């Protein structure tokens, strides 16, 4: 069975048009974010500002960073109240090539680091079509696939039982382009196991770690574009169905991989409505992978940083209005360690000049950027909520 193309796609926009749009956005009010990190911000950590409002703020981390980049790790300790392994808990990454033969060392490094520093730990993820071991594709029948999925969830979620705040049980279950009326992604698990694979997985996760919040994590559901609306509708239907059938689900993860210039338009009222609909189902909401690509922004660093910061600010101001939003995780903390900078994103998100991307709150030298200020302000402006 062939692996399907990766997610996070965005069609290449017309460059001149999007530059003009970006500069218009800048003119409309991003200039105030150009100030460098002030002394107050230097002493008030994001995790503290978030906690004051009942929010958890966190970042991805990697085992290699824990063992090899002390200055970065010190910054994580200073700013984050939560960490999530960027890749170390993904099935294909852990697996050594045969069923059941998983390497837990790097994942344990992350879990131990979290515990040693009293950081909340997210689990990412139990099943993701895009990071499924090769041998799974060769399993001959339904019974063997079901067994493999259940064993994996039991082992991984069971190993960290009681230590994980939330598990992304299924990562990216929606793909309207697959053509099913329910909008569910067909690859990989649904093809043989049917849509019931979701119920199977969430029940197994609940059994393996009863205290972990169980999350449906999805991308491209934040913006005002027809294909994102189709995803939102499919996601809401899935959540309704899960709630209706007693499938254990506690929260929705909104990935929020955003684009500063040239992406689909952002509509605050639309995002608020969508989040309110999720909340109306009795679910909490986590912003799980926030970052901002700058592929179409001008090379000038000050202008670029301002556009990125403005994107963070507009998104967070709208998202944090919803009291069901309990968590904000940026997909990295410093541009030193970002999948965007490493060009692991879809190619349409790469800059075409030689300039390195600047998608995160701190730059590669661990200095705060306007994006940091934007997050500070969004947390300061956010209404208080009960933690969740
Ligand atoms: C990304 C990692 O950041 C990269 O290092 C890796 O090469 C691919 O995966 N959505 C998700 C994350 O749910 O797991 C992805 O992480 C980014 C998109």
Short mmCIF file of C-alpha atoms and ligand atoms in Angstrom, two decimals:
data_model
loop_
_atom_site.label_atom_id
_atom_site.label_comp_id
_atom_site.label_asym_id
_atom_site.label_seq_id
_atom_site.Cartn_x
_atom_site.Cartn_y
_atom_site.Cartn_z
CA UNK A 1 0.00 0.00 0.00
CA UNK A 2 1.64 3.30 -0.99
CA UNK A 3 2.11 5.99 1.57
CA UNK A 4 0.06 9.10 0.76
CA UNK A 5 1.52 12.59 0.40
CA UNK A 6 2.30 14.48 3.58
CA UNK A 7 -0.18 16.93 5.07
CA UNK A 8 0.40 20.62 5.74
CA UNK A 9 0.02 21.39 2.05
CA UNK A 10 -0.59 24.84 0.76
CA UNK A 11 -0.68 25.76 -2.88
CA UNK A 12 1.98 28.22 -3.96
CA UNK A 13 0.43 31.67 -3.93
CA UNK A 14 1.11 34.44 -6.37
CA UNK A 15 4.14 36.14 -4.91
CA UNK A 16 3.47 39.76 -5.83
CA UNK A 17 -0.10 39.62 -4.67
CA UNK A 18 0.77 38.15 -1.29
CA UNK A 19 3.63 40.58 -0.69
CA UNK A 20 1.21 43.43 -1.20
CA UNK A 21 -1.25 41.82 1.18
CA UNK A 22 1.46 41.31 3.77
CA UNK A 23 2.61 44.89 3.64
CA UNK A 24 -0.96 46.06 3.92
CA UNK A 25 -1.32 43.97 7.08
CA UNK A 26 1.84 45.52 8.45
CA UNK A 27 0.53 48.99 7.77
CA UNK A 28 -2.67 48.10 9.58
CA UNK A 29 -1.06 47.81 12.96
CA UNK A 30 1.84 45.44 13.36
CA UNK A 31 4.42 48.20 13.77
CA UNK A 32 3.97 48.45 17.51
CA UNK A 33 5.27 44.89 17.83
CA UNK A 34 8.71 45.82 16.54
CA UNK A 35 9.96 46.77 20.00
CA UNK A 36 12.67 44.47 21.37
CA UNK A 37 12.06 42.33 24.40
CA UNK A 38 11.54 44.70 27.33
CA UNK A 39 12.88 44.21 30.83
CA UNK A 40 9.47 43.21 32.18
CA UNK A 41 9.14 40.47 29.57
CA UNK A 42 12.64 39.27 30.37
CA UNK A 43 11.57 38.49 33.90
CA UNK A 44 8.05 37.22 33.25
CA UNK A 45 8.04 33.84 31.59
CA UNK A 46 5.37 32.75 29.11
CA UNK A 47 4.43 29.84 31.33
CA UNK A 48 3.73 32.22 34.20
CA UNK A 49 1.66 34.65 32.10
CA UNK A 50 -0.30 31.70 30.76
CA UNK A 51 -0.81 30.13 34.17
CA UNK A 52 -2.21 33.43 35.50
CA UNK A 53 -5.07 32.93 33.01
CA UNK A 54 -5.59 29.22 33.63
CA UNK A 55 -3.61 28.32 30.51
CA UNK A 56 -0.76 25.90 29.99
CA UNK A 57 2.01 27.09 27.67
CA UNK A 58 4.52 24.67 26.24
CA UNK A 59 6.85 23.71 23.43
CA UNK A 60 8.18 20.72 21.57
CA UNK A 61 11.47 19.32 22.70
CA UNK A 62 13.79 16.60 21.39
CA UNK A 63 15.95 14.13 23.29
CA UNK A 64 19.03 15.36 21.40
CA UNK A 65 18.34 18.89 22.62
CA UNK A 66 18.10 17.70 26.21
CA UNK A 67 21.45 15.96 25.99
CA UNK A 68 23.20 18.37 23.61
CA UNK A 69 21.94 21.95 23.84
CA UNK A 70 22.06 23.22 27.39
CA UNK A 71 21.38 26.92 26.62
CA UNK A 72 18.26 26.00 24.68
CA UNK A 73 17.10 23.67 27.41
CA UNK A 74 17.58 26.43 29.97
CA UNK A 75 15.30 28.60 27.86
CA UNK A 76 12.71 25.82 27.76
CA UNK A 77 12.88 25.55 31.54
CA UNK A 78 12.44 29.29 31.86
CA UNK A 79 9.53 29.72 29.47
CA UNK A 80 7.59 26.47 29.23
CA UNK A 81 5.23 24.76 31.64
CA UNK A 82 4.75 21.80 29.31
CA UNK A 83 6.79 19.84 26.80
CA UNK A 84 5.93 17.44 24.02
CA UNK A 85 8.37 15.19 22.18
CA UNK A 86 8.62 16.49 18.61
CA UNK A 87 9.18 13.02 17.12
CA UNK A 88 10.30 10.57 19.80
CA UNK A 89 6.89 9.09 20.61
CA UNK A 90 5.84 8.53 17.00
CA UNK A 91 5.39 4.87 16.19
CA UNK A 92 7.52 4.74 13.05
CA UNK A 93 10.26 6.74 14.75
CA UNK A 94 10.35 4.39 17.76
CA UNK A 95 10.05 1.14 15.88
CA UNK A 96 13.19 -0.78 14.89
CA UNK A 97 11.63 -2.66 12.01
CA UNK A 98 9.57 -5.47 13.44
CA UNK A 99 6.31 -5.60 15.39
CA UNK A 100 6.76 -4.86 19.07
CA UNK A 101 10.42 -3.92 18.80
CA UNK A 102 10.24 -0.30 19.89
CA UNK A 103 13.11 1.84 21.17
CA UNK A 104 11.97 3.82 24.19
CA UNK A 105 15.27 5.51 25.07
CA UNK A 106 14.69 8.92 23.44
CA UNK A 107 11.04 9.03 24.55
CA UNK A 108 12.12 8.20 28.09
CA UNK A 109 14.70 11.00 27.95
CA UNK A 110 11.90 13.46 27.24
CA UNK A 111 9.59 11.99 29.89
CA UNK A 112 12.34 11.97 32.52
CA UNK A 113 13.29 15.55 31.67
CA UNK A 114 9.68 16.63 32.10
CA UNK A 115 9.37 14.92 35.48
CA UNK A 116 12.73 16.20 36.74
CA UNK A 117 11.70 19.76 35.91
CA UNK A 118 8.07 19.49 37.03
CA UNK A 119 6.88 20.09 33.49
CA UNK A 120 3.57 18.82 32.20
CA UNK A 121 4.04 16.20 29.48
CA UNK A 122 1.92 15.84 26.32
CA UNK A 123 1.83 12.62 24.39
CA UNK A 124 2.19 12.94 20.60
CA UNK A 125 0.96 10.63 19.19
CA UNK A 126 -0.47 7.13 19.38
CA UNK A 127 -1.51 6.75 15.73
CA UNK A 128 -0.60 8.87 12.72
CA UNK A 129 -1.02 7.56 9.20
CA UNK A 130 2.17 9.41 8.19
CA UNK A 131 4.40 7.82 10.81
CA UNK A 132 3.29 4.20 10.79
CA UNK A 133 5.97 1.48 10.62
CA UNK A 134 6.54 -0.05 7.20
CA UNK A 135 5.67 -3.58 8.31
CA UNK A 136 2.16 -2.48 9.31
CA UNK A 137 1.36 -2.01 5.60
CA UNK A 138 2.14 -5.66 4.96
CA UNK A 139 -0.09 -7.11 7.68
CA UNK A 140 -2.43 -9.44 5.82
CA UNK A 141 -5.77 -8.94 7.47
CA UNK A 142 -8.02 -7.06 9.77
CA UNK A 143 -7.32 -9.21 12.82
CA UNK A 144 -3.57 -8.66 12.62
CA UNK A 145 -3.90 -4.92 12.07
CA UNK A 146 -6.29 -4.62 14.96
CA UNK A 147 -3.93 -6.57 17.21
CA UNK A 148 -0.97 -4.38 16.19
CA UNK A 149 -2.87 -1.16 16.87
CA UNK A 150 -4.11 -2.36 20.25
CA UNK A 151 -0.69 -3.68 21.30
CA UNK A 152 0.97 -0.43 20.32
CA UNK A 153 -1.47 1.75 22.25
CA UNK A 154 -1.35 -0.54 25.26
CA UNK A 155 2.45 -0.50 25.33
CA UNK A 156 3.10 3.17 24.61
CA UNK A 157 0.26 4.73 26.61
CA UNK A 158 0.73 2.06 29.29
CA UNK A 159 4.43 2.80 29.70
CA UNK A 160 3.72 6.46 30.53
CA UNK A 161 0.49 5.81 32.39
CA UNK A 162 -0.26 8.55 34.90
CA UNK A 163 2.47 10.82 33.50
CA UNK A 164 0.83 12.18 30.36
CA UNK A 165 -1.50 15.18 30.55
CA UNK A 166 -3.03 14.57 27.10
CA UNK A 167 -2.55 12.05 24.33
CA UNK A 168 -3.08 12.81 20.67
CA UNK A 169 -4.68 9.43 20.11
CA UNK A 170 -5.30 9.85 16.40
CA UNK A 171 -3.32 12.53 14.65
CA UNK A 172 -4.99 14.02 11.57
CA UNK A 173 -7.98 11.67 11.11
CA UNK A 174 -9.71 13.98 8.59
CA UNK A 175 -9.03 14.18 4.85
CA UNK A 176 -12.00 15.36 2.81
CA UNK A 177 -9.99 14.89 -0.39
CA UNK A 178 -10.25 11.13 0.17
CA UNK A 179 -13.85 11.48 -0.97
CA UNK A 180 -15.77 9.81 1.85
CA UNK A 181 -19.05 11.52 2.83
CA UNK A 182 -17.88 11.60 6.46
CA UNK A 183 -14.59 13.30 5.51
CA UNK A 184 -12.50 10.69 7.31
CA UNK A 185 -8.99 9.97 6.05
CA UNK A 186 -8.85 6.54 4.47
CA UNK A 187 -5.09 5.99 4.90
CA UNK A 188 -3.89 3.99 6.78
CA UNK A 189 -6.04 2.51 9.47
CA UNK A 190 -9.49 3.04 8.02
CA UNK A 191 -8.73 1.11 4.85
CA UNK A 192 -8.83 -2.26 6.57
CA UNK A 193 -10.29 -1.56 10.00
CA UNK A 194 -13.10 0.73 8.87
CA UNK A 195 -14.16 3.91 10.69
CA UNK A 196 -14.46 1.83 13.88
CA UNK A 197 -10.69 2.07 14.20
CA UNK A 198 -11.24 5.41 15.94
CA UNK A 199 -13.46 3.91 18.62
CA UNK A 200 -11.06 1.03 19.05
CA UNK A 201 -8.10 3.37 19.53
CA UNK A 202 -9.76 5.80 21.94
CA UNK A 203 -11.12 3.00 24.11
CA UNK A 204 -7.70 1.36 24.16
CA UNK A 205 -6.06 4.66 25.14
CA UNK A 206 -8.57 5.19 27.96
CA UNK A 207 -7.90 1.71 29.27
CA UNK A 208 -4.13 2.15 29.07
CA UNK A 209 -4.04 5.54 30.81
CA UNK A 210 -7.38 6.46 32.39
CA UNK A 211 -6.22 9.88 33.60
CA UNK A 212 -4.83 11.19 30.31
CA UNK A 213 -7.05 13.56 28.35
CA UNK A 214 -7.72 12.00 24.98
CA UNK A 215 -7.34 14.37 22.04
CA UNK A 216 -8.27 14.43 18.35
CA UNK A 217 -5.48 16.50 16.77
CA UNK A 218 -6.10 18.11 13.38
CA UNK A 219 -4.51 20.61 10.98
CA UNK A 220 -5.82 23.23 8.53
CA UNK A 221 -8.97 23.99 10.48
CA UNK A 222 -8.09 27.55 11.51
CA UNK A 223 -8.58 29.70 8.43
CA UNK A 224 -11.28 31.10 6.18
CA UNK A 225 -10.90 28.86 3.12
CA UNK A 226 -13.44 26.46 1.58
CA UNK A 227 -11.20 23.40 2.02
CA UNK A 228 -10.66 24.29 5.68
CA UNK A 229 -14.39 24.75 6.16
CA UNK A 230 -14.91 21.24 4.77
CA UNK A 231 -12.37 19.93 7.29
CA UNK A 232 -14.05 21.79 10.14
CA UNK A 233 -17.44 20.33 9.24
CA UNK A 234 -16.00 16.81 9.01
CA UNK A 235 -14.17 17.21 12.31
CA UNK A 236 -17.30 18.43 14.09
CA UNK A 237 -19.27 15.49 12.68
CA UNK A 238 -16.62 13.08 13.88
CA UNK A 239 -16.65 14.61 17.36
CA UNK A 240 -20.45 14.48 17.51
CA UNK A 241 -20.40 10.88 16.45
CA UNK A 242 -17.77 10.01 19.07
CA UNK A 243 -19.68 11.83 21.80
CA UNK A 244 -22.92 10.17 20.72
CA UNK A 245 -21.51 6.67 20.71
CA UNK A 246 -19.67 6.98 24.02
CA UNK A 247 -16.20 6.90 22.46
CA UNK A 248 -13.93 8.53 25.03
CA UNK A 249 -12.66 11.89 23.78
CA UNK A 250 -11.87 14.89 25.95
CA UNK A 251 -10.29 17.54 23.80
CA UNK A 252 -9.58 18.77 20.31
CA UNK A 253 -6.08 19.73 19.26
CA UNK A 254 -5.90 22.59 16.79
CA UNK A 255 -2.45 22.39 15.23
CA UNK A 256 -2.31 25.96 13.88
CA UNK A 257 0.63 25.84 11.51
CA UNK A 258 0.07 29.35 10.21
CA UNK A 259 1.53 31.41 7.39
CA UNK A 260 2.42 35.09 7.83
CA UNK A 261 1.89 36.13 4.22
CA UNK A 262 -0.01 34.48 1.42
CA UNK A 263 -1.99 31.85 3.27
CA UNK A 264 -5.79 31.73 3.29
CA UNK A 265 -7.44 34.68 5.05
CA UNK A 266 -7.88 34.64 8.80
CA UNK A 267 -11.30 35.44 10.24
CA UNK A 268 -11.50 35.95 13.99
CA UNK A 269 -15.31 35.58 14.12
CA UNK A 270 -15.12 32.36 12.14
CA UNK A 271 -12.45 30.89 14.43
CA UNK A 272 -14.42 31.94 17.51
CA UNK A 273 -17.57 30.28 16.14
CA UNK A 274 -15.72 27.06 15.39
CA UNK A 275 -14.13 26.91 18.83
CA UNK A 276 -17.49 27.64 20.46
CA UNK A 277 -19.01 24.72 18.55
CA UNK A 278 -16.31 22.39 19.87
CA UNK A 279 -16.85 23.74 23.38
CA UNK A 280 -20.59 23.16 22.91
CA UNK A 281 -19.88 19.46 22.56
CA UNK A 282 -18.42 19.47 26.07
CA UNK A 283 -14.83 19.25 24.88
CA UNK A 284 -11.83 21.36 25.81
CA UNK A 285 -9.47 22.77 23.19
CA UNK A 286 -5.70 22.76 22.93
CA UNK A 287 -3.63 24.78 20.47
CA UNK A 288 -1.07 22.08 19.87
CA UNK A 289 1.48 23.03 17.19
CA UNK A 290 1.47 26.79 16.72
CA UNK A 291 4.13 28.26 14.44
CA UNK A 292 4.22 30.78 11.61
CA UNK A 293 6.04 30.30 8.32
CA UNK A 294 7.42 33.36 6.56
CA UNK A 295 7.98 32.01 3.06
CA UNK A 296 6.39 34.94 1.24
CA UNK A 297 7.42 37.70 3.65
CA UNK A 298 10.12 40.19 2.61
CA UNK A 299 13.71 39.30 3.51
CA UNK A 300 14.09 42.34 5.76
CA UNK A 301 14.20 40.83 9.24
CA UNK A 302 12.37 43.61 11.06
CA UNK A 303 9.51 43.60 8.58
CA UNK A 304 9.39 39.82 8.50
CA UNK A 305 9.43 39.45 12.27
CA UNK A 306 6.66 41.99 12.53
CA UNK A 307 4.47 40.09 10.06
CA UNK A 308 5.07 36.81 11.89
CA UNK A 309 4.31 38.46 15.24
CA UNK A 310 1.11 39.98 13.90
CA UNK A 311 -0.03 36.53 12.77
CA UNK A 312 0.57 35.11 16.25
CA UNK A 313 -1.25 38.02 17.85
CA UNK A 314 -4.34 37.91 15.64
CA UNK A 315 -4.68 34.15 15.95
CA UNK A 316 -4.16 34.02 19.72
CA UNK A 317 -6.35 37.02 20.48
CA UNK A 318 -9.26 35.26 18.80
CA UNK A 319 -8.49 31.75 20.05
CA UNK A 320 -8.01 32.77 23.68
CA UNK A 321 -11.39 34.50 23.78
CA UNK A 322 -12.82 30.99 23.99
CA UNK A 323 -12.63 29.79 27.62
CA UNK A 324 -12.56 26.14 26.50
CA UNK A 325 -9.04 26.76 25.14
CA UNK A 326 -6.78 25.53 27.93
CA UNK A 327 -3.39 25.13 26.31
CA UNK A 328 -1.06 26.80 23.83
CA UNK A 329 1.91 24.82 22.51
CA UNK A 330 4.32 26.33 20.00
CA UNK A 331 5.99 23.82 17.67
CA UNK A 332 9.38 24.77 19.03
CA UNK A 333 10.56 27.74 21.06
CA UNK A 334 13.56 29.06 19.16
CA UNK A 335 14.33 29.27 15.43
CA UNK A 336 17.42 27.21 16.32
CA UNK A 337 15.23 24.10 16.40
CA UNK A 338 12.29 24.26 14.01
CA UNK A 339 11.02 21.81 11.41
CA UNK A 340 10.35 24.85 9.21
CA UNK A 341 13.95 26.05 9.38
CA UNK A 342 15.12 22.46 8.79
CA UNK A 343 12.92 22.31 5.66
CA UNK A 344 10.91 19.37 6.94
CA UNK A 345 7.68 21.12 5.97
CA UNK A 346 5.93 20.92 2.64
CA UNK A 347 8.15 22.60 0.05
CA UNK A 348 5.65 25.38 -0.63
CA UNK A 349 6.51 26.68 2.84
CA UNK A 350 10.22 27.08 2.17
CA UNK A 351 11.69 30.49 1.49
CA UNK A 352 13.04 30.79 -2.00
CA UNK A 353 15.88 33.15 -0.99
CA UNK A 354 18.85 32.19 1.20
CA UNK A 355 17.40 33.69 4.36
CA UNK A 356 16.61 31.24 7.15
CA UNK A 357 12.97 31.22 8.25
CA UNK A 358 12.07 32.89 11.55
CA UNK A 359 8.89 31.11 12.69
CA UNK A 360 9.15 30.94 16.50
CA UNK A 361 9.14 33.29 19.52
CA UNK A 362 12.94 33.26 20.01
CA UNK A 363 15.59 33.59 17.33
CA UNK A 364 18.42 31.14 16.70
CA UNK A 365 20.57 32.97 19.29
CA UNK A 366 17.79 32.49 21.85
CA UNK A 367 16.88 36.19 21.83
CA UNK A 368 13.21 37.06 22.11
CA UNK A 369 11.59 38.33 18.92
CA UNK A 370 8.46 40.36 18.26
CA UNK A 371 6.61 37.03 18.10
CA UNK A 372 7.46 36.56 21.78
CA UNK A 373 6.05 40.01 22.56
CA UNK A 374 2.92 39.15 20.62
CA UNK A 375 2.37 36.00 22.68
CA UNK A 376 3.05 37.90 25.90
CA UNK A 377 0.41 40.44 24.95
CA UNK A 378 -2.09 37.81 23.88
CA UNK A 379 -1.69 36.03 27.23
CA UNK A 380 -2.01 39.33 29.08
CA UNK A 381 -5.19 40.21 27.19
CA UNK A 382 -6.71 36.74 27.49
CA UNK A 383 -9.68 36.32 29.81
CA UNK A 384 -9.01 34.09 32.82
CA UNK A 385 -10.47 30.58 32.69
CA UNK A 386 -10.53 27.48 34.81
CA UNK A 387 -7.57 25.25 34.02
CA UNK A 388 -8.32 22.05 32.16
C1 LIG B 1 6.89 17.06 12.28
C2 LIG B 1 8.25 17.24 12.96
O1 LIG B 1 8.34 18.55 13.46
C3 LIG B 1 9.35 16.99 11.98
O2 LIG B 1 10.60 16.99 12.64
C4 LIG B 1 9.13 15.65 11.27
O3 LIG B 1 10.07 15.53 10.23
C5 LIG B 1 7.74 15.52 10.69
O4 LIG B 1 6.80 15.79 11.71
N1 LIG B 1 1.89 17.82 12.29
C6 LIG B 1 2.20 17.01 13.36
C7 LIG B 1 3.62 16.88 13.81
O5 LIG B 1 1.29 16.46 13.99
O6 LIG B 1 3.91 15.61 14.32
C8 LIG B 1 4.56 17.20 12.70
O7 LIG B 1 5.89 17.20 13.23
C9 LIG B 1 4.21 18.53 12.08
C10 LIG B 1 2.84 18.47 11.45
#
